[in-house]
Short mmCIF file of C-alpha atoms and ligand atoms in Angstrom, two decimals:
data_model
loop_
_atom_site.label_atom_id
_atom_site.label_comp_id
_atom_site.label_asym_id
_atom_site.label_seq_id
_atom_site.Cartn_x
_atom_site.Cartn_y
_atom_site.Cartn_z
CA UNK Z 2 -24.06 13.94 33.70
CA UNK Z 3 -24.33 15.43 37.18
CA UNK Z 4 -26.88 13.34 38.30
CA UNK Z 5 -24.96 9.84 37.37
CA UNK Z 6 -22.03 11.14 38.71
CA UNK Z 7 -24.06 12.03 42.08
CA UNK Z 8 -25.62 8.20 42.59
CA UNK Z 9 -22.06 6.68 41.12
CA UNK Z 10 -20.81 8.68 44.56
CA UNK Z 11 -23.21 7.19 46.60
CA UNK Z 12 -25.53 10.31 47.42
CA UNK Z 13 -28.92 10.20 47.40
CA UNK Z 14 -29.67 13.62 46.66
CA UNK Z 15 -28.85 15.95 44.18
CA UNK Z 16 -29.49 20.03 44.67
CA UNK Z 17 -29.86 22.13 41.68
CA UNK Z 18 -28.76 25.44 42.32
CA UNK Z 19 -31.34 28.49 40.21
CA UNK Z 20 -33.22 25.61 37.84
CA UNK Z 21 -33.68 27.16 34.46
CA UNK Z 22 -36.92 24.96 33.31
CA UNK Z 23 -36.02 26.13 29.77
CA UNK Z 24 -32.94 24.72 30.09
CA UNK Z 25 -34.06 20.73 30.53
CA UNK Z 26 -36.32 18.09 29.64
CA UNK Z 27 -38.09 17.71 33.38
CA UNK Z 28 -39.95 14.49 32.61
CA UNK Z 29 -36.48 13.00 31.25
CA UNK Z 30 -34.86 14.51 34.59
CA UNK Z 31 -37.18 13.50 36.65
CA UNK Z 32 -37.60 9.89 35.58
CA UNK Z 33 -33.97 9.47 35.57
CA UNK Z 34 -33.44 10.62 39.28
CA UNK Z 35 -36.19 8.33 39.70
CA UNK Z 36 -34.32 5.03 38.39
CA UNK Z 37 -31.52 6.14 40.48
CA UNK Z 38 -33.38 6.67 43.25
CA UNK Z 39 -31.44 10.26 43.65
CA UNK Z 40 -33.96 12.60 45.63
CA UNK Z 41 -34.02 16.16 44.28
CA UNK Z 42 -33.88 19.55 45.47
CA UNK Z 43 -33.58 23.02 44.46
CA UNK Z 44 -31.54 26.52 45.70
CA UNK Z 45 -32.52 29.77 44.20
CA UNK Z 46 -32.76 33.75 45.35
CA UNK Z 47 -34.15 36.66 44.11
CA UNK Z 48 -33.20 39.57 42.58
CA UNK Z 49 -33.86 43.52 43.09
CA UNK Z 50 -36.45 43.22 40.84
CA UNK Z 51 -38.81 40.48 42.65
CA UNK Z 52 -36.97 41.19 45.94
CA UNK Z 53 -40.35 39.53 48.39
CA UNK Z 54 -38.72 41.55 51.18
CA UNK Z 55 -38.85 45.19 48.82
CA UNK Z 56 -40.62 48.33 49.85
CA UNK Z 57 -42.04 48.41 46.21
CA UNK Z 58 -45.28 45.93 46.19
CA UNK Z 59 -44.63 45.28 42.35
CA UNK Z 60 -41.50 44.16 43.06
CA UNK Z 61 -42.93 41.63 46.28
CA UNK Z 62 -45.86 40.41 43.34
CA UNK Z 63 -43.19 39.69 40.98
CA UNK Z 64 -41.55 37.66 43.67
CA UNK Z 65 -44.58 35.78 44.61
CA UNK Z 66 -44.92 34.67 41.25
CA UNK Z 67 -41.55 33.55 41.00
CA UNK Z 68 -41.46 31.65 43.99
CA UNK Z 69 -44.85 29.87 43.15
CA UNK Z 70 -42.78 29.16 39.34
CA UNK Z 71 -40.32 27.72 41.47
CA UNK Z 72 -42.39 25.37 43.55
CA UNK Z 73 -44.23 24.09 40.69
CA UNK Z 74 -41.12 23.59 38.51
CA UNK Z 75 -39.56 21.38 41.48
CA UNK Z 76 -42.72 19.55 41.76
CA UNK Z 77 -42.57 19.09 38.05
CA UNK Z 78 -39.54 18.02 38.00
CA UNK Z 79 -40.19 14.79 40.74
CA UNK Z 80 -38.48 16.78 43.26
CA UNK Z 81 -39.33 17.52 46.91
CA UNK Z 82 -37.95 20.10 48.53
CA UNK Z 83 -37.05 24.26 47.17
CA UNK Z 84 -34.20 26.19 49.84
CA UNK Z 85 -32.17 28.94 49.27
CA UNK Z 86 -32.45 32.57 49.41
CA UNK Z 87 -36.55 32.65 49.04
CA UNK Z 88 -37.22 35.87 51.31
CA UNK Z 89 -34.90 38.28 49.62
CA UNK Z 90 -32.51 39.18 47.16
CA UNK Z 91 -29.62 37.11 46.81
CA UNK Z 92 -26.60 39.60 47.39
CA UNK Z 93 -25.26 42.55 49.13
CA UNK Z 94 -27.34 45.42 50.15
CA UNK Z 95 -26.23 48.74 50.87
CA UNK Z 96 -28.85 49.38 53.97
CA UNK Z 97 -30.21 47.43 56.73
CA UNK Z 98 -33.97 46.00 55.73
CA UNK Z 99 -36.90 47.44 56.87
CA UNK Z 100 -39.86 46.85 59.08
CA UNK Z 101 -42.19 47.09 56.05
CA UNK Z 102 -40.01 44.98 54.20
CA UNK Z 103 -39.68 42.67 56.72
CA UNK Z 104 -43.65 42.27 57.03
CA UNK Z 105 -43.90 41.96 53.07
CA UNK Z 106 -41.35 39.45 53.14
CA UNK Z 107 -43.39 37.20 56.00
CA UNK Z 108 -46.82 37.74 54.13
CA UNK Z 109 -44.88 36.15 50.80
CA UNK Z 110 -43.66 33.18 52.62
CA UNK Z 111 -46.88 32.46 54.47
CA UNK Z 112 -48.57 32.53 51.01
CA UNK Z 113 -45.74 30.33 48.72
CA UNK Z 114 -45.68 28.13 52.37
CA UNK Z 115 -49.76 27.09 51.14
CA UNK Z 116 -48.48 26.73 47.54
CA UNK Z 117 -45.59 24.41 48.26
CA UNK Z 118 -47.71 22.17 51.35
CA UNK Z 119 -50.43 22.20 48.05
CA UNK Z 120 -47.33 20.86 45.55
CA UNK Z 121 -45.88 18.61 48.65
CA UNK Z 122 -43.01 20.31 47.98
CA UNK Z 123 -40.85 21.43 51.47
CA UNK Z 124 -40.26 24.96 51.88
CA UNK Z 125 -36.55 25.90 53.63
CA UNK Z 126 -35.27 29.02 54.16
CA UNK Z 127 -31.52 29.50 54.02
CA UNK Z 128 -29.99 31.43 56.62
CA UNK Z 129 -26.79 33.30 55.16
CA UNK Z 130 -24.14 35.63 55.84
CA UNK Z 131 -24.39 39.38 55.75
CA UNK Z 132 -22.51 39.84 52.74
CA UNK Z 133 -25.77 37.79 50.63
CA UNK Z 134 -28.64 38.98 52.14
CA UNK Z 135 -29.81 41.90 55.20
CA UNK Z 136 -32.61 39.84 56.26
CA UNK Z 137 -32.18 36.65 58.40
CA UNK Z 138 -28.15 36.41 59.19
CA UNK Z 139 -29.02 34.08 62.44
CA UNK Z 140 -31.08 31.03 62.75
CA UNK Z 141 -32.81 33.18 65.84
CA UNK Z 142 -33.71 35.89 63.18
CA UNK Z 143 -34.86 32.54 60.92
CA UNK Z 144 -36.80 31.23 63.50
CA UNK Z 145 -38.85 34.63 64.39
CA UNK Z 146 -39.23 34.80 60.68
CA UNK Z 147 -40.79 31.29 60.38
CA UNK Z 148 -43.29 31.89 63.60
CA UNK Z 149 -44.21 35.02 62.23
CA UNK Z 150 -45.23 33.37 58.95
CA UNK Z 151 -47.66 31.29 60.79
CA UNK Z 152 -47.11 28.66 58.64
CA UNK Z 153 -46.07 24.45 59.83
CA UNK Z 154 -44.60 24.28 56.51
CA UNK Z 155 -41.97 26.63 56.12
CA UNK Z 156 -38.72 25.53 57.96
CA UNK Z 157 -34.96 26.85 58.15
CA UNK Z 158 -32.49 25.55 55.89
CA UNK Z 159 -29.36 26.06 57.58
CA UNK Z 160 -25.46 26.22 56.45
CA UNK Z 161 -22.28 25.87 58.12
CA UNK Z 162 -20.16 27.81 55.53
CA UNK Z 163 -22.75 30.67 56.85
CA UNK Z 164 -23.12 29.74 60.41
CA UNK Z 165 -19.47 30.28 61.19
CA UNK Z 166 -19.75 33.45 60.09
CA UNK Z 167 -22.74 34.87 62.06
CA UNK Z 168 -23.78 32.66 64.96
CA UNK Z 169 -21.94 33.43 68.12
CA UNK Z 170 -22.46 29.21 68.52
CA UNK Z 171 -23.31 27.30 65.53
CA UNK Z 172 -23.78 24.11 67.36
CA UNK Z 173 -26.16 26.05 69.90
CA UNK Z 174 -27.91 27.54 67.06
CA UNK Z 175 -28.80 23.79 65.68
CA UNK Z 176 -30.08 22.90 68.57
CA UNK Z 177 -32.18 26.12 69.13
CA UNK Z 178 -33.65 25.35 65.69
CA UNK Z 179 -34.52 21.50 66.47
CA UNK Z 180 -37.23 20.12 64.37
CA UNK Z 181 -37.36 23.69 62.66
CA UNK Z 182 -34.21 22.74 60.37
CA UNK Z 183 -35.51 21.37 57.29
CA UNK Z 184 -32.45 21.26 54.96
CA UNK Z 185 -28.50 21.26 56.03
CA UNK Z 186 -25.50 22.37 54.00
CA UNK Z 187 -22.35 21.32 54.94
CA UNK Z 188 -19.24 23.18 53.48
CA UNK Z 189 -16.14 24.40 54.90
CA UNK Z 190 -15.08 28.09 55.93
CA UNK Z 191 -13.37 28.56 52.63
CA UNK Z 192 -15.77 26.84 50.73
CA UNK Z 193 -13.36 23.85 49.74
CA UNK Z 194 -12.70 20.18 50.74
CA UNK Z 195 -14.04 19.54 54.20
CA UNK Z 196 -11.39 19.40 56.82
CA UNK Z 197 -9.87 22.30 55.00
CA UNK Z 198 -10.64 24.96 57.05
CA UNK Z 199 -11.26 26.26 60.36
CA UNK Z 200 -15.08 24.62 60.99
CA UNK Z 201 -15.37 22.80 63.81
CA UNK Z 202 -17.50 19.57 62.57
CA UNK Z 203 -17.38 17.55 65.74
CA UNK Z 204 -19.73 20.14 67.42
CA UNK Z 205 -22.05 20.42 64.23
CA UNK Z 206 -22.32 16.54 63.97
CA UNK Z 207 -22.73 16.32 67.87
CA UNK Z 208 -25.45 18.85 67.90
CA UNK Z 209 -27.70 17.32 64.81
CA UNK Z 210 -27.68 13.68 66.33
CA UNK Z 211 -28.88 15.75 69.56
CA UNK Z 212 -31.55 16.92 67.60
CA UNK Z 213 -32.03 14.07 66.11
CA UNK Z 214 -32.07 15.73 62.57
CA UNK Z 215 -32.85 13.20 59.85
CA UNK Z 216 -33.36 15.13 56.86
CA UNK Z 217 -30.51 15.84 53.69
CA UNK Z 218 -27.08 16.35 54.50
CA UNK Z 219 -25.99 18.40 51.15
CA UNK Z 220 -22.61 19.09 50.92
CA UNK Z 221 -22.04 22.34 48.87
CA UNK Z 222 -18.49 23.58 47.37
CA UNK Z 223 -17.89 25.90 44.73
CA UNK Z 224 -15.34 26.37 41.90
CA UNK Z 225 -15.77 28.28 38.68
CA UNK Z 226 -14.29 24.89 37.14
CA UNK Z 227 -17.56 23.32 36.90
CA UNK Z 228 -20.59 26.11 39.00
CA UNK Z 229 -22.22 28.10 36.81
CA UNK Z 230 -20.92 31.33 36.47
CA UNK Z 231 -24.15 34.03 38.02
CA UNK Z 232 -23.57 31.77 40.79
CA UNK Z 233 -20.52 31.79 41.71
CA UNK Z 234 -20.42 35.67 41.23
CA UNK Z 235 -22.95 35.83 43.82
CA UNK Z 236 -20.59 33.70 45.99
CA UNK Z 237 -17.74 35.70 45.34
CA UNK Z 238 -15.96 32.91 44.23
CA UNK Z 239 -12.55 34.52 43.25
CA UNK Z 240 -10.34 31.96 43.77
CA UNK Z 241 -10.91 28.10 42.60
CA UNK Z 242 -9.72 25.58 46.16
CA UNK Z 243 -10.19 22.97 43.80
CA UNK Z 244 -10.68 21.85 40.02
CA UNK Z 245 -11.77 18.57 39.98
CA UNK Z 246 -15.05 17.76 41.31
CA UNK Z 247 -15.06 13.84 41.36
CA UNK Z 248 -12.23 13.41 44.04
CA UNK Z 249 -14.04 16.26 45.97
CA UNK Z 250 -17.82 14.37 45.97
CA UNK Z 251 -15.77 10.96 47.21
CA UNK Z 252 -14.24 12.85 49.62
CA UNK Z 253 -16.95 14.23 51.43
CA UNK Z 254 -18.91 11.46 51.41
CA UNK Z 255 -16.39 9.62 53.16
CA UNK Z 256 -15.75 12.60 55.55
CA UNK Z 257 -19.60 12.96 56.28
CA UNK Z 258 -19.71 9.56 57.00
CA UNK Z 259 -16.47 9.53 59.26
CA UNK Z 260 -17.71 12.61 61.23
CA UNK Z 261 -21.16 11.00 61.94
CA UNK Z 262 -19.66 7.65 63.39
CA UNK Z 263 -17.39 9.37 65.49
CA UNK Z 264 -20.35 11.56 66.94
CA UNK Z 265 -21.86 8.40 67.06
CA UNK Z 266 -19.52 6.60 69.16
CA UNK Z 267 -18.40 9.41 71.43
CA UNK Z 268 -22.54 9.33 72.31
CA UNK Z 269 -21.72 5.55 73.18
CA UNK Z 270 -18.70 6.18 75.13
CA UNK Z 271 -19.99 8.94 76.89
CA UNK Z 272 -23.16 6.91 78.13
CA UNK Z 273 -20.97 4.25 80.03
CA UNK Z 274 -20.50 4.89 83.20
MN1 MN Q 1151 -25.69 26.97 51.25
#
């Protein structure tokens, strides 16, 4: 099973993408990510229908009580941390959000950011592209969002796949966010091996050792070969870059760890004078 596979590879955390509770035994789960000493996390969005960042206030309550489901169900499940898509719905809208929305969308946070510090669970918001969500495109949207919120506990959980879509600098925009970033993805333009696209990971690895970011690394691909299929719908994955996930996982954990020494060592090199 996945999360075998995910300690055989040498990771130490494993991210379940839209947990169906239903679905698994949690105290199995979580006693088995235990004995592997696997951390775990979760990714989710909403839906239309308990869209935080709606207009319609039954559709921000049914939200609320989804996201608080949520953070208990990680907490349940021995896990530590829920990202994703919290403020919104997860997919393309057809008009630009609204102030109201915007404000209903804060007020939700603030109040699942006291339910999650309650479940010591970590809050992270994931800033995507346009195409999956009208709210918070840029981590400077992401980080007005999170002051607004008032909350310590909510932070930004940020994606280069995404980032080198929107941010006019994705390295500048990690270090703008500092000790704001909670959770990192790493993927690749086309959402495939790492190194196969046009992402620039020498900046991105040179600007989170600036920051000094210590937090998960999660490296996120998608095929229809093994991702569930809502998900990759929502990701508009059309077109598989890859079938077989085990020589992808050993591959970027070698690549992660490749990129980080060399940031590493041009820190070193650069010092001498
Ligand atoms: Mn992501």
């Amino acid at each position: 099973m996945a999360l075998n596979k995910t300690a055989e590879h040498g990771y130490r955390t494993i991210e379940f993408a839209y947990l169906r509770p239903e679905k698994f035994n949690l105290d199995r789960l979580a006693k088995l990510a235990q004995s592997l000493d696997v951390e775990i996390g979760v990714t989710m969005g909403l839906g239309f229908a308990n869209d935080v960042s709606s207009e319609d206030a039954s559709a921000v309550e049914a939200g609320k009580r989804t996201l608080s489901d949520a953070v208990h169900a990680v907490r349940d499940i021995g896990g530590n941390k829920l990202g994703g898509i919290l403020y919104s719905a997860h997919t393309k809208y057809n008009r630009a959000p609204t102030r109201k929305g915007w404000d209903n969308s804060v007020a939700s946070i603030a109040a699942i950011g006291d339910v999650a510090k309650e479940a010591n669970v970590d809050l992270v918001l994931e800033v995507v592209n346009r195409f999956e969500t009208n709210l918070l495109n840029t981590t400077a949207q992401g980080l007005k969002f999170i002051s607004e919120t008032g909350s310590d506990h909510v932070r930004l959980h940020l994606d280069t796949f995404h980032m080198n879509i929107e941010e006019a600098n994705p390295a500048a925009a990690i270090r703008l966010a500092g000790d704001k970033i909670g959770y990192f993805h790493i993927g690749e333009s086309n959402r495939g091996y790492l190194g196969d696209g046009t992402i620039n990971f020498d900046l991105i690895f040179d600007a989170l050792l600036d920051i000094n970011y210590e937090r998960d690394v999660v490296f996120e691909s998608f095929s229809t070969a093994v991702v569930d299929e809502g998900l990759s719908l929502a990701c508009a994955i059309w077109r598989d870059t890859w079938t077989d996930n085990d020589p992808l996982a050993a591959h970027a954990k070698r690549y992660i760890e490749l990129k980080y020494e060399e940031a590493k060592r041009r820190r070193v090199t650069s010092a001498r004078p």
